[in-house]
N, CA and C atoms as an extended XYZ file, in Angstrom:
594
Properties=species:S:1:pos:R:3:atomname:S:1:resname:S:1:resid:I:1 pbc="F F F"
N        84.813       92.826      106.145 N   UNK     1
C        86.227       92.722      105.836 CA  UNK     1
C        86.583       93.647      104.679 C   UNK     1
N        85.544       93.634      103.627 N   UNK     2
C        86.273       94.590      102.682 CA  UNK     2
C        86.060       95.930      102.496 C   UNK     2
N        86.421       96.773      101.991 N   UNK     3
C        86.007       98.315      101.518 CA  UNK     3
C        86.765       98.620      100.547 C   UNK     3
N        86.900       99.938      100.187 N   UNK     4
C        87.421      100.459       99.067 CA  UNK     4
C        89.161      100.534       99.255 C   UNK     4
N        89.876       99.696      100.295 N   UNK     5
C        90.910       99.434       99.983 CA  UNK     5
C        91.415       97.779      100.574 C   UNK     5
N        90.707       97.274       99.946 N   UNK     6
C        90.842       95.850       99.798 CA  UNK     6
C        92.239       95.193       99.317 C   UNK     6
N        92.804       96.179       98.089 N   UNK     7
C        94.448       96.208       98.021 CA  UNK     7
C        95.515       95.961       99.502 C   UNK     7
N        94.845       95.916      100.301 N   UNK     8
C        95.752       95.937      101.643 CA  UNK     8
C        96.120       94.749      102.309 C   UNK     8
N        95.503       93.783      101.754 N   UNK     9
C        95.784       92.206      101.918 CA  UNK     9
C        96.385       91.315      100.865 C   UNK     9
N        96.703       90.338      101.641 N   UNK    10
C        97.159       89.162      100.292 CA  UNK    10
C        96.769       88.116      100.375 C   UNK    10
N        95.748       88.231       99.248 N   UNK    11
C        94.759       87.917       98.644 CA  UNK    11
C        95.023       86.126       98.201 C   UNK    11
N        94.497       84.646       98.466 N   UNK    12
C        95.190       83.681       97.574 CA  UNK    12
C        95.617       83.955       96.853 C   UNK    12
N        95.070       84.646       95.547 N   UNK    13
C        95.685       85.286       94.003 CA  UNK    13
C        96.841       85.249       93.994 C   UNK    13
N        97.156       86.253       94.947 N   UNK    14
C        98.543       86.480       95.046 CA  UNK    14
C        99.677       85.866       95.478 C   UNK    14
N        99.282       84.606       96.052 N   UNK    15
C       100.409       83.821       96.742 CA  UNK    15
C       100.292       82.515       95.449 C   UNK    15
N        99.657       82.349       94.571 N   UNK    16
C        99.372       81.256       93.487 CA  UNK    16
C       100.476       82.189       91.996 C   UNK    16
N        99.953       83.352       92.258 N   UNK    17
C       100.773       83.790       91.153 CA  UNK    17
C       102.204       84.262       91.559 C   UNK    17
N       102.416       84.622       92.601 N   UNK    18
C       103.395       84.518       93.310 CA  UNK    18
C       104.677       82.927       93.031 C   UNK    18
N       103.989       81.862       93.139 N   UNK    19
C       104.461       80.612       92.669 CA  UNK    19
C       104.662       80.375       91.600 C   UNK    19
N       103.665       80.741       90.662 N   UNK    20
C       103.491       80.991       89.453 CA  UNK    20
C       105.445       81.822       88.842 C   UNK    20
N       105.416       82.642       89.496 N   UNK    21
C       107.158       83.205       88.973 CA  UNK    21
C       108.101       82.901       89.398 C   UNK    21
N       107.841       82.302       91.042 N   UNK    22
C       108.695       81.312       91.158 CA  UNK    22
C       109.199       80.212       90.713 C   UNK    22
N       108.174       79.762       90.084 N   UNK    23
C       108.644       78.688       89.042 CA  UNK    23
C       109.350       78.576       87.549 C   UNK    23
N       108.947       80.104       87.797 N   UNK    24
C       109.230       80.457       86.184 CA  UNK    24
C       110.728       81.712       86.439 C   UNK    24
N       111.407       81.585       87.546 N   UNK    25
C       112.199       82.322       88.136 CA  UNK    25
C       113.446       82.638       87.143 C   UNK    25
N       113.426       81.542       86.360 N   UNK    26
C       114.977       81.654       85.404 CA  UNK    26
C       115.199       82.400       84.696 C   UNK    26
N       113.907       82.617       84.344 N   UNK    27
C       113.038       83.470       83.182 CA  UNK    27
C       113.234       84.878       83.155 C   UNK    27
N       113.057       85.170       84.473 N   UNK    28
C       112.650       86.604       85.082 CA  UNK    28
C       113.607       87.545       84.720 C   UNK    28
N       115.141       87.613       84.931 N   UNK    29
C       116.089       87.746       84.988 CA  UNK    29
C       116.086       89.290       83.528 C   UNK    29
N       116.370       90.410       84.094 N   UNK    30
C       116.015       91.747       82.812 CA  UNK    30
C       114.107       91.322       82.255 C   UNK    30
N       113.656       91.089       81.946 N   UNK    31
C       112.043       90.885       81.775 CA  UNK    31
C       111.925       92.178       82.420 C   UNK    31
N       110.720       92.782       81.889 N   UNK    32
C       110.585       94.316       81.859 CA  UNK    32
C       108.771       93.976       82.373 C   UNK    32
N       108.488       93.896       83.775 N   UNK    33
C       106.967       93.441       84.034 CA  UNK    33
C       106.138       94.794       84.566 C   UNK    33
N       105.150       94.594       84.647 N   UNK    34
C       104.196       95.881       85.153 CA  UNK    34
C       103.271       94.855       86.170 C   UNK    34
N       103.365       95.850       86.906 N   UNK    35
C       102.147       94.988       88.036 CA  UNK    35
C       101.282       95.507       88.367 C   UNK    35
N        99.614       95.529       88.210 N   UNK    36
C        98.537       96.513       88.271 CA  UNK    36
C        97.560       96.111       88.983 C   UNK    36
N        97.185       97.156       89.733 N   UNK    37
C        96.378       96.464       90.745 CA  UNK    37
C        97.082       96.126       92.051 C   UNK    37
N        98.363       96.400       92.362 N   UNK    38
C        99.438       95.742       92.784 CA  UNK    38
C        99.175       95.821       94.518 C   UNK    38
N        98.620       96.700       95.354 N   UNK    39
C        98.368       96.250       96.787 CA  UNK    39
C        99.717       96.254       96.967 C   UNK    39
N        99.637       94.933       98.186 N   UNK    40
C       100.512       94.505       99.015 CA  UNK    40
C       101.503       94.219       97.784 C   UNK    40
N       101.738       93.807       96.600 N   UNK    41
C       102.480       93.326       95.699 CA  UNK    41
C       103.472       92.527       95.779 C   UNK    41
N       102.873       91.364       96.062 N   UNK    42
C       103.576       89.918       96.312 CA  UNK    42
C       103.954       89.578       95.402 C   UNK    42
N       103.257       89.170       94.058 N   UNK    43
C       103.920       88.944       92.707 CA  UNK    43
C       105.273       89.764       92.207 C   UNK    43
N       104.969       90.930       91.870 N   UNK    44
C       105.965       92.370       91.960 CA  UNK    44
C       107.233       91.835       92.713 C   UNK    44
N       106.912       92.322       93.552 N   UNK    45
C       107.959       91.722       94.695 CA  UNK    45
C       109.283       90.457       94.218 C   UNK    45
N       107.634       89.730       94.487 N   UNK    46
C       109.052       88.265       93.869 CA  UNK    46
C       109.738       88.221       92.361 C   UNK    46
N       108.957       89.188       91.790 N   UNK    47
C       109.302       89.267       90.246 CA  UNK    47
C       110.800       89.903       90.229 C   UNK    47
N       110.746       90.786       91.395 N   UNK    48
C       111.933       91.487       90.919 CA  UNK    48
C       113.025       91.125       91.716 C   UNK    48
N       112.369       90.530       92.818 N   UNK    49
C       113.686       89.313       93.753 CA  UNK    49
C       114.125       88.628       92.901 C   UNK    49
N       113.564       88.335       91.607 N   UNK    50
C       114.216       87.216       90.662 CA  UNK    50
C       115.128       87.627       89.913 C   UNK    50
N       115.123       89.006       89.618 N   UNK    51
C       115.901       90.117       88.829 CA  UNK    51
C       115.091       90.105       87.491 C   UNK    51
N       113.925       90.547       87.169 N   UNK    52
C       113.301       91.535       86.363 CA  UNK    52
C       113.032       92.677       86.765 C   UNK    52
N       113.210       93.518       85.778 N   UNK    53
C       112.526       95.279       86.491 CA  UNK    53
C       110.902       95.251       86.510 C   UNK    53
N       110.775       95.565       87.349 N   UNK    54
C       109.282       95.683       87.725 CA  UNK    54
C       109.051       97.606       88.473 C   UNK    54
N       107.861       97.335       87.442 N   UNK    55
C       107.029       98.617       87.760 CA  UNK    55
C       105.811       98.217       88.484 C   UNK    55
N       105.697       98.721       89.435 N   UNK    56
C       104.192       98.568       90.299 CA  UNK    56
C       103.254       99.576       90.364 C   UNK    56
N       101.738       98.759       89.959 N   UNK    57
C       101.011      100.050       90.016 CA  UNK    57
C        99.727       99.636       90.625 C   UNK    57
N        99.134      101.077       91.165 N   UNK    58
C        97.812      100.824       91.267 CA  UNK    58
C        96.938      101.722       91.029 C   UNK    58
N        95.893      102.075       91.295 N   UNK    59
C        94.723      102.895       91.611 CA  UNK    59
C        95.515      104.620       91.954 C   UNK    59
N        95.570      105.267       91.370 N   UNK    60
C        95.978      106.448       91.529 CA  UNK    60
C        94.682      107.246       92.828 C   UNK    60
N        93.850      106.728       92.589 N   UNK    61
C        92.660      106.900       93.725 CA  UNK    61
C        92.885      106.104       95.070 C   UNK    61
N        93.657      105.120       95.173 N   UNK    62
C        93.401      104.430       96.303 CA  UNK    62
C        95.313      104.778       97.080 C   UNK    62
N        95.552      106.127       97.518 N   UNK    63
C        96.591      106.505       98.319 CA  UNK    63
C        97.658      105.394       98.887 C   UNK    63
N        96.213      104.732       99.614 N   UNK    64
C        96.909      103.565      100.731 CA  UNK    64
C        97.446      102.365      100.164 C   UNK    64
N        97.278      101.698       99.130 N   UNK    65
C        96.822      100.947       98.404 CA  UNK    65
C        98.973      101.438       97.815 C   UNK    65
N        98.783      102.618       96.904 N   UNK    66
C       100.403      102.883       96.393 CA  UNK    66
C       101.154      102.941       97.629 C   UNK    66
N       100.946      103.214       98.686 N   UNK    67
C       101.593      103.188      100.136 CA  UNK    67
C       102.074      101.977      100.429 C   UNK    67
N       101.442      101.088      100.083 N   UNK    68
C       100.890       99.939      100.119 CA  UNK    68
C       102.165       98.976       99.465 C   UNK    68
N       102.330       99.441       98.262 N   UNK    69
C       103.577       99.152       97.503 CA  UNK    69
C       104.560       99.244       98.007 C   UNK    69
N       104.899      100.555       98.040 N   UNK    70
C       105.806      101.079       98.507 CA  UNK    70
C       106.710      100.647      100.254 C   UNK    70
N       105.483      100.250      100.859 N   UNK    71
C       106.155       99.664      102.073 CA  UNK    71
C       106.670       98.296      101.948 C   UNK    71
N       105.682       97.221      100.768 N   UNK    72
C       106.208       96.029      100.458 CA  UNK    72
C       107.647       96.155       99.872 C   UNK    72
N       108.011       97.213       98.957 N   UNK    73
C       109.486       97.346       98.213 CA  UNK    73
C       110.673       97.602       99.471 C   UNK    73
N       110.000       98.655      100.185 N   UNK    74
C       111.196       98.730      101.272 CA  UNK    74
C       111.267       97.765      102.200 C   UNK    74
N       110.507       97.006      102.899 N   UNK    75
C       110.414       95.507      103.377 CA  UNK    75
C       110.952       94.639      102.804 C   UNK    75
N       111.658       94.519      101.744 N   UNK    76
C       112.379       93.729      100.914 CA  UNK    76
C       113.123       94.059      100.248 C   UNK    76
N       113.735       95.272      100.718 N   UNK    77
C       114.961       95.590      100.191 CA  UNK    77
C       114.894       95.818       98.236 C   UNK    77
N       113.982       96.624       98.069 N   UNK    78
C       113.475       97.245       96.814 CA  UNK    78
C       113.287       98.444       96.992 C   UNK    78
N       114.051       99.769       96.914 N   UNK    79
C       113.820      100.693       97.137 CA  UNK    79
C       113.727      101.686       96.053 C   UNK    79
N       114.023      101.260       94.881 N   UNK    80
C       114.261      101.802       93.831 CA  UNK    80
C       113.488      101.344       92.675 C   UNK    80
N       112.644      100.283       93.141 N   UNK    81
C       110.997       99.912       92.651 CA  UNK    81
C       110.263      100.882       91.719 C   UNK    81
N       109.811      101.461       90.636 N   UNK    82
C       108.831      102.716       90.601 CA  UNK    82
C       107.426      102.027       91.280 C   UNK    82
N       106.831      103.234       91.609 N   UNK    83
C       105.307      102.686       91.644 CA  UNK    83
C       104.825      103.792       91.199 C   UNK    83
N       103.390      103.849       90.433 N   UNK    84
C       102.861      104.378       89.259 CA  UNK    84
C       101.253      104.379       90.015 C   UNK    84
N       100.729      105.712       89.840 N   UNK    85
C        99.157      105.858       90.301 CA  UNK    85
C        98.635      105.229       88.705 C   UNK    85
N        98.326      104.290       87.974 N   UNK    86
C        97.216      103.868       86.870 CA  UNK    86
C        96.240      103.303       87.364 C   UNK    86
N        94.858      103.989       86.818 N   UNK    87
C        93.586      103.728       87.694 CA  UNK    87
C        93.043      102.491       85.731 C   UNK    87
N        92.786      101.647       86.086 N   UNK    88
C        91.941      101.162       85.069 CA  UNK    88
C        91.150      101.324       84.133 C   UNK    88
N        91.131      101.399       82.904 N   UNK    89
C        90.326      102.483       81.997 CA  UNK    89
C        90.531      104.043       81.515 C   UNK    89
N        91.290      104.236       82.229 N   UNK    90
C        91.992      105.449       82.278 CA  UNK    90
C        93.231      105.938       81.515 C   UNK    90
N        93.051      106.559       80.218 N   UNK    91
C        94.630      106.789       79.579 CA  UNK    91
C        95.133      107.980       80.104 C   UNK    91
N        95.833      107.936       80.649 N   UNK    92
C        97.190      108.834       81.839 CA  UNK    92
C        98.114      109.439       80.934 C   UNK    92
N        98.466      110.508       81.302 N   UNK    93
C       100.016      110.469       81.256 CA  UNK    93
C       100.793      109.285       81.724 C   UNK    93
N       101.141      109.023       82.680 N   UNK    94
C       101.370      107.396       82.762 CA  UNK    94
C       101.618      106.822       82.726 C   UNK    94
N       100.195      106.283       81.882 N   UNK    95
C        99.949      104.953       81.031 CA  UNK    95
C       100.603      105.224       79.717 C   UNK    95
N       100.775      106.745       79.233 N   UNK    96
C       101.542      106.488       77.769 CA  UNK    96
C       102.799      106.822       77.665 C   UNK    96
N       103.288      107.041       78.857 N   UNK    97
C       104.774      107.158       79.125 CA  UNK    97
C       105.619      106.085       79.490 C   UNK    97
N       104.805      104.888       79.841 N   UNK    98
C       105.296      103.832       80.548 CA  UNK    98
C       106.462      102.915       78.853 C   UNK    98
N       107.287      102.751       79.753 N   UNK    99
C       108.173      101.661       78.985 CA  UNK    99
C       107.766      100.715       78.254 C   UNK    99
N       108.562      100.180       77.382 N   UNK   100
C       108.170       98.828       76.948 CA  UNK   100
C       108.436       97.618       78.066 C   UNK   100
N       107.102       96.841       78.161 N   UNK   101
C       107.044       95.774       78.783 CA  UNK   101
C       106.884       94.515       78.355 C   UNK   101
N       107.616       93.672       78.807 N   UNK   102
C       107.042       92.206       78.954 CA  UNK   102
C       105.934       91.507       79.387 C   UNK   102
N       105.857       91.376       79.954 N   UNK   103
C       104.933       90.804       81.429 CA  UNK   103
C       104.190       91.703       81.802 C   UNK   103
N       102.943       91.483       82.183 N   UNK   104
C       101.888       92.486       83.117 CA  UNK   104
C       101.408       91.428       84.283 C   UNK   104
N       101.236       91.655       85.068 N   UNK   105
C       100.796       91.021       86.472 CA  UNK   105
C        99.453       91.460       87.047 C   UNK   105
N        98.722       90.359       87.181 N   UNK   106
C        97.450       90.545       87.966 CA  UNK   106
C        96.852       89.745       89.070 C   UNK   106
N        96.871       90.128       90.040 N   UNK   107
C        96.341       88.586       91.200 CA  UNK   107
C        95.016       89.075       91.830 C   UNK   107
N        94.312       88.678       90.783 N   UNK   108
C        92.272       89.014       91.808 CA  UNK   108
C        92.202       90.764       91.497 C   UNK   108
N        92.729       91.271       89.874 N   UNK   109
C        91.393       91.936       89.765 CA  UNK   109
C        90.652       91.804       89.068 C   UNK   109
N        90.105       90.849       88.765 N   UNK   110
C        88.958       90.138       88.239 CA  UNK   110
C        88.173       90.128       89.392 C   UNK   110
N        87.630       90.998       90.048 N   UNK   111
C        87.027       91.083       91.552 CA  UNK   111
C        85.351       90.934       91.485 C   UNK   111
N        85.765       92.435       90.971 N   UNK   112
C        84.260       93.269       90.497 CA  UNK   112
C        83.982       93.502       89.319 C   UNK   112
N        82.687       93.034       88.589 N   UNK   113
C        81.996       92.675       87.165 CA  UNK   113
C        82.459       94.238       86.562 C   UNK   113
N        81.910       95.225       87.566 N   UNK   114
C        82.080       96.305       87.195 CA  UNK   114
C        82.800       96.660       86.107 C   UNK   114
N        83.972       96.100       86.810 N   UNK   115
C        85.546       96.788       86.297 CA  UNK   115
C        86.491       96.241       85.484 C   UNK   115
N        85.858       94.952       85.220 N   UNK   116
C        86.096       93.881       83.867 CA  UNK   116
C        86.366       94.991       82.608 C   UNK   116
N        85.433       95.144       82.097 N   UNK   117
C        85.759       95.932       80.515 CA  UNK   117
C        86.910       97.342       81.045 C   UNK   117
N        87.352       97.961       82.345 N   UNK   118
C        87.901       98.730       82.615 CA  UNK   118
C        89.258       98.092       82.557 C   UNK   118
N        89.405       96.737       83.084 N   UNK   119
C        90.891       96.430       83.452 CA  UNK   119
C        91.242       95.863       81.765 C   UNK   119
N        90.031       95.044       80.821 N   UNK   120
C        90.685       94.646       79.724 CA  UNK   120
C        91.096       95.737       78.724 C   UNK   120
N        90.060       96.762       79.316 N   UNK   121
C        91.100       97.935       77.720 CA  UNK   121
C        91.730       98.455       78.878 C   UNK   121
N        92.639       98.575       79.573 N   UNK   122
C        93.773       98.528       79.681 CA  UNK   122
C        95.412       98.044       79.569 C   UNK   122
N        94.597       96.521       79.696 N   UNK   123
C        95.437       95.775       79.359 CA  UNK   123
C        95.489       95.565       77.522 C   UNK   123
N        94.254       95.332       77.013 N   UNK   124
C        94.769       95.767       75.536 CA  UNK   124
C        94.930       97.033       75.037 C   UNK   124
N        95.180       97.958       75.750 N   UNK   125
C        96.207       99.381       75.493 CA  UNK   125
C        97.775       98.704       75.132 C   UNK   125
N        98.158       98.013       76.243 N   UNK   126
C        99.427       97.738       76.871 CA  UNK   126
C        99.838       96.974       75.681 C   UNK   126
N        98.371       95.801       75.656 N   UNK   127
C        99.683       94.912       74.766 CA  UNK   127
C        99.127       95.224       73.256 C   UNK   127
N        98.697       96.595       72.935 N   UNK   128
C        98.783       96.870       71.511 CA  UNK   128
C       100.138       97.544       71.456 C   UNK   128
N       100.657       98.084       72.494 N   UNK   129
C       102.119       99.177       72.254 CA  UNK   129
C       103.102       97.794       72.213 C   UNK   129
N       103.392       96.692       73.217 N   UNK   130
C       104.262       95.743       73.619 CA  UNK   130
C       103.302       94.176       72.812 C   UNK   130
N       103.573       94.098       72.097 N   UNK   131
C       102.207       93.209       70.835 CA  UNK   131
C       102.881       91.663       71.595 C   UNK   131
N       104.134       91.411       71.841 N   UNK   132
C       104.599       90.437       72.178 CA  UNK   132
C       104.417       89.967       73.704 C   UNK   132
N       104.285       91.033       74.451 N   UNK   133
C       103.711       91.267       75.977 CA  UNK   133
C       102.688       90.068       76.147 C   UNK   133
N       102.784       89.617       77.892 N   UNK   134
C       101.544       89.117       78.308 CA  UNK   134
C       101.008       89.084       79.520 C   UNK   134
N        99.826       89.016       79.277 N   UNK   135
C        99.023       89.503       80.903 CA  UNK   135
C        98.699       88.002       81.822 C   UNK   135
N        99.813       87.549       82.993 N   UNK   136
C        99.971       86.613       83.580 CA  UNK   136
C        98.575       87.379       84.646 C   UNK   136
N        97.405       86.689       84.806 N   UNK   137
C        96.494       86.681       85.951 CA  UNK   137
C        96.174       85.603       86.613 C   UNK   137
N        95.685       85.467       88.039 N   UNK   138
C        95.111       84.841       88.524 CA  UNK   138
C        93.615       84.925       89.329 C   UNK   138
N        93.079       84.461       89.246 N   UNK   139
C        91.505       85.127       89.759 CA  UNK   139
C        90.943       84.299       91.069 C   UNK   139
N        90.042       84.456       91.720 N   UNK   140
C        88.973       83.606       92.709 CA  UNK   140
C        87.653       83.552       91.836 C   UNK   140
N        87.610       82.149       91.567 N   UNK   141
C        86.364       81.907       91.329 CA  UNK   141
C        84.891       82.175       92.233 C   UNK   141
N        84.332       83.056       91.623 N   UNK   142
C        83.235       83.827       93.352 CA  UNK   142
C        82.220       83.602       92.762 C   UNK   142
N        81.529       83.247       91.298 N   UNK   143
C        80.460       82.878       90.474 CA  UNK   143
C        80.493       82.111       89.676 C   UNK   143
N        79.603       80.912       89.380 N   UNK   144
C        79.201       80.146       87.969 CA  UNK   144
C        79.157       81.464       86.818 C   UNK   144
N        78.503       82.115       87.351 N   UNK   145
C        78.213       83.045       85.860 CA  UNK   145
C        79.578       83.905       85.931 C   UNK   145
N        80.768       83.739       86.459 N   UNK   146
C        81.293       84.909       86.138 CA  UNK   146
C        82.579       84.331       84.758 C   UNK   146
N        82.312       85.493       84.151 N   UNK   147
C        82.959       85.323       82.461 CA  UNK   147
C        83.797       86.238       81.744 C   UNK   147
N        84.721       86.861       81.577 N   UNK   148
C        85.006       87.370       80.789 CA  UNK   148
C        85.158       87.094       79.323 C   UNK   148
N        84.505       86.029       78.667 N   UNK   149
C        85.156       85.539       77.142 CA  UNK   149
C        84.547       86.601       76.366 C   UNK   149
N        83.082       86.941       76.378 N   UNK   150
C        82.460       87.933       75.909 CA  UNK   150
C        83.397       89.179       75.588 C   UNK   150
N        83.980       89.883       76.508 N   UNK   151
C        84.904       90.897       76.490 CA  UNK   151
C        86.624       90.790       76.000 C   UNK   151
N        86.917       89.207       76.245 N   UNK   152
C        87.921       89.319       75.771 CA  UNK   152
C        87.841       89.056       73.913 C   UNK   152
N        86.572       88.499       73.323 N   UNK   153
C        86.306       88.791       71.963 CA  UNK   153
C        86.218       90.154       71.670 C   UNK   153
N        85.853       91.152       72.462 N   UNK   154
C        85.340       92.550       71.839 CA  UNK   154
C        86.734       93.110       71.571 C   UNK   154
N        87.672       92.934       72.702 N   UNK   155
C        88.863       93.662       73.162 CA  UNK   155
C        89.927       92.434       71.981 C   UNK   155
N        89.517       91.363       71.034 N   UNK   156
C        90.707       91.132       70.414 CA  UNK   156
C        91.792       90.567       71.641 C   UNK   156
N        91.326       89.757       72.069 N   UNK   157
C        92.266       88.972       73.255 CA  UNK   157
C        91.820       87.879       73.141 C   UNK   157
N        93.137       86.448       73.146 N   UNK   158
C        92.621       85.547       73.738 CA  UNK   158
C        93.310       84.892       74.853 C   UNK   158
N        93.120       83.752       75.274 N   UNK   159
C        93.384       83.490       76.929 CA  UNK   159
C        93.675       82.075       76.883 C   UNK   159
N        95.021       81.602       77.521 N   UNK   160
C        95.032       79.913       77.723 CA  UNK   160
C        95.290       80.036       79.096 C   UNK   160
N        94.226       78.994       79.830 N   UNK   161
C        94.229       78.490       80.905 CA  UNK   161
C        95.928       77.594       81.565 C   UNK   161
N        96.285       78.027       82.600 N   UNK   162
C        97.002       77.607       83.075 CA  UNK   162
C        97.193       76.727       84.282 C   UNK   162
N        96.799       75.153       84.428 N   UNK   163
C        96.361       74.472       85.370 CA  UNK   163
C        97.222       74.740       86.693 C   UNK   163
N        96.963       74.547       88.063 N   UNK   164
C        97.913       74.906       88.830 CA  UNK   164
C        98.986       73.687       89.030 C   UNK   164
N        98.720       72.599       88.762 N   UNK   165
C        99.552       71.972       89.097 CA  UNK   165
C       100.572       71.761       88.405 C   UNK   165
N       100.510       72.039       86.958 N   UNK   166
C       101.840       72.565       86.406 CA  UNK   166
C       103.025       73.298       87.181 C   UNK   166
N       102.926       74.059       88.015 N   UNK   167
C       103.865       74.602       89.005 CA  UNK   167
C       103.641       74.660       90.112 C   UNK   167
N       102.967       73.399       90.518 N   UNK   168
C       102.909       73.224       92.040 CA  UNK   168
C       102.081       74.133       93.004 C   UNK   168
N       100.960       74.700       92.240 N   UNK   169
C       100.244       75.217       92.955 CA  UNK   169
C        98.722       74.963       93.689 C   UNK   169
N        98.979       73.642       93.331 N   UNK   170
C        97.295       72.716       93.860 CA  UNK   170
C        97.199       72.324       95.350 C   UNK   170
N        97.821       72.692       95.836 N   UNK   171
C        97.796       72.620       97.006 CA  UNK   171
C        97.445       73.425       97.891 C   UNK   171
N        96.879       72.490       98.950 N   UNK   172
C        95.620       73.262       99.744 CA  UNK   172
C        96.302       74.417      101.180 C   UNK   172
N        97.043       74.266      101.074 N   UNK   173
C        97.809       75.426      101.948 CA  UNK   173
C        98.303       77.117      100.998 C   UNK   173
N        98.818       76.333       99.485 N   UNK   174
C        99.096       77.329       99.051 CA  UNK   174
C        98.301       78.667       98.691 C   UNK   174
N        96.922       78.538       98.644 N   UNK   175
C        95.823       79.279       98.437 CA  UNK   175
C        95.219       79.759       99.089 C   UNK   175
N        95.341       78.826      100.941 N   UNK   176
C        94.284       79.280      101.259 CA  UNK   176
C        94.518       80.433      102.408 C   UNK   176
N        92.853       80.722      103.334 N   UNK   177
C        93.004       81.991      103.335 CA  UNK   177
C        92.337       81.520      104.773 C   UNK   177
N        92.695       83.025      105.784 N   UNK   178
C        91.421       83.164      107.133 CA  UNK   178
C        90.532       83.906      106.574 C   UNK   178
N        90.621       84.776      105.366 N   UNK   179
C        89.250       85.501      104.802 CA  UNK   179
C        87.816       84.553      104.900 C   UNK   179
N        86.847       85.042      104.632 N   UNK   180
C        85.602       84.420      104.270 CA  UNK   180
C        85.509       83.527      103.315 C   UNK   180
N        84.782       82.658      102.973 N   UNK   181
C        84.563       82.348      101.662 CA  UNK   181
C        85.409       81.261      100.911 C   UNK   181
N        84.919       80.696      100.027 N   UNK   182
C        85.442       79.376       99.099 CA  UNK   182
C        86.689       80.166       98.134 C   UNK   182
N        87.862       79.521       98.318 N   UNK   183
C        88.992       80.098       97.427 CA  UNK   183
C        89.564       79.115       96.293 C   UNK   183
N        88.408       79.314       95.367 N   UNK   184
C        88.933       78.502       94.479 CA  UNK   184
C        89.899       79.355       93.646 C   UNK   184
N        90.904       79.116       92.899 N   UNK   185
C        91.971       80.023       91.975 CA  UNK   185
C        92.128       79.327       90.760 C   UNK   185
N        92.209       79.990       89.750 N   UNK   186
C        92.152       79.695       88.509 CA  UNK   186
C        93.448       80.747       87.947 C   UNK   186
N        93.894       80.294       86.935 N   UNK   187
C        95.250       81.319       86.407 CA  UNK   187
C        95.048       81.376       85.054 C   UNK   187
N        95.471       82.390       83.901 N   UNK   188
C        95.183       82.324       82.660 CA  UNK   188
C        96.251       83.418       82.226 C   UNK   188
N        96.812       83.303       80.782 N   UNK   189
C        97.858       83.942       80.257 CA  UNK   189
C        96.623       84.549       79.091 C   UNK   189
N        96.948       85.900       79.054 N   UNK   190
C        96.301       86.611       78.127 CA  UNK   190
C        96.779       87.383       77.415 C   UNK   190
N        96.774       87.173       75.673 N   UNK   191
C        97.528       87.725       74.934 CA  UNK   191
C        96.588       88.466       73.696 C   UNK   191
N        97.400       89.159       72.698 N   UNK   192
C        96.593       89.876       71.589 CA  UNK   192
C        96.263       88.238       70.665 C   UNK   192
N        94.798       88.758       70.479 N   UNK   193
C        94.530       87.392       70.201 CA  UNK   193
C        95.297       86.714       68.586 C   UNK   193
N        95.787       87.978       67.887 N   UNK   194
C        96.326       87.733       66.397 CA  UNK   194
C        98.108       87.379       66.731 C   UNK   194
N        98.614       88.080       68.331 N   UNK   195
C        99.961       88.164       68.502 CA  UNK   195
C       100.212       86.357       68.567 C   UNK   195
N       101.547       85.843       67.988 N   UNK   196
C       102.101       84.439       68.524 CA  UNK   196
C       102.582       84.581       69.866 C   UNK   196
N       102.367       85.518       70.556 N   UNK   197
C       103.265       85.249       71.997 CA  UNK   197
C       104.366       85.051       72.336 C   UNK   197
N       105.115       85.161       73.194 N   UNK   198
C       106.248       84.666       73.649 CA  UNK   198
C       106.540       83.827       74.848 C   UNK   198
């Protein structure tokens, strides 16, 4: 099922964090979000059905993947969406041109161990420019051992868990998948660990 454009599905992640702004829809309204990693960009999407501006991005390497975006925006009557090639780890033109943001969006790339320390100094790029910014993720639990706390100490981040049933997302339809495999989802708000947040 998977390969190097795995961005081409929607993923549980994405339908939990997806709910996740639905719930938080009132909110949305001018909020200035970035969405990375973005695929099919279901979150994105609904972010900006809510009326926040949303920037979508992904993998400047993965063609299909920004295609990818781009067909979700015009499928929903978003045509005027940006979408942005930012590959992870990577300081771009870009990445240092990009606006001030609110919100950053992530649904399952917490994938591959690999690319952990790639996606967090990115994201603490972001929210050293936007200090008040925060990185809304959701992940699949796929290991006991899998951890980021290690990295989010190095990178000066810390992280509060966000239970799903706070916004109605414990439910066993909302997550699940015909993919392979156990879909457990977990969600976490990640901020500069010295910033008070917003």
């Amino acid at each position: 099922v998977l390969d190097s454009q795995y961005g081409m599905y929607v993923w549980p992640c994405a339908v939990v964090l997806a709910q996740y702004l639905w719930a938080h829809r009132r909110s949305l309204p001018g909020k200035r979000v970035l969405e990375i990693g973005a695929g099919v960009s279901l979150p994105g999407v609904v972010a900006a059905r809510c009326g926040a501006q949303v920037i979508l991005s992904d993998s400047e390497e993965l063609p299909r993947c920004l295609q990818s975006c781009r067909s979700s925006c015009l499928m929903n009557r978003l045509p005027h969406v940006p979408i942005l090639g930012l590959t992870w780890g990577r300081v771009s033109p870009e990445l240092l041109s990009l606006a001030p943001i609110d919100i950053i969006l992530g649904s399952d790339v917490f994938f591959d161990p690999k690319d952990f320390e790639d996606i967090l100094t990115t994201i603490y790029f972001l929210l050293e420019k936007n200090p008040h910014a925060q990185f809304w993720t959701t992940y699949q639990v796929r290991s006991a051992d899998w951890s980021i706390e290690a990295l989010l100490y190095k990178w000066k981040l810390k992280s509060i868990h966000v239970p799903l049933h706070s916004f109605g997302a414990d439910k066993e339809h909302l997550a699940s998948s015909s993919l392979p495999g156990r879909h457990t989802i977990e969600m976490m708000i990640i901020s500069l660990a010295q910033s008070d947040g917003t």
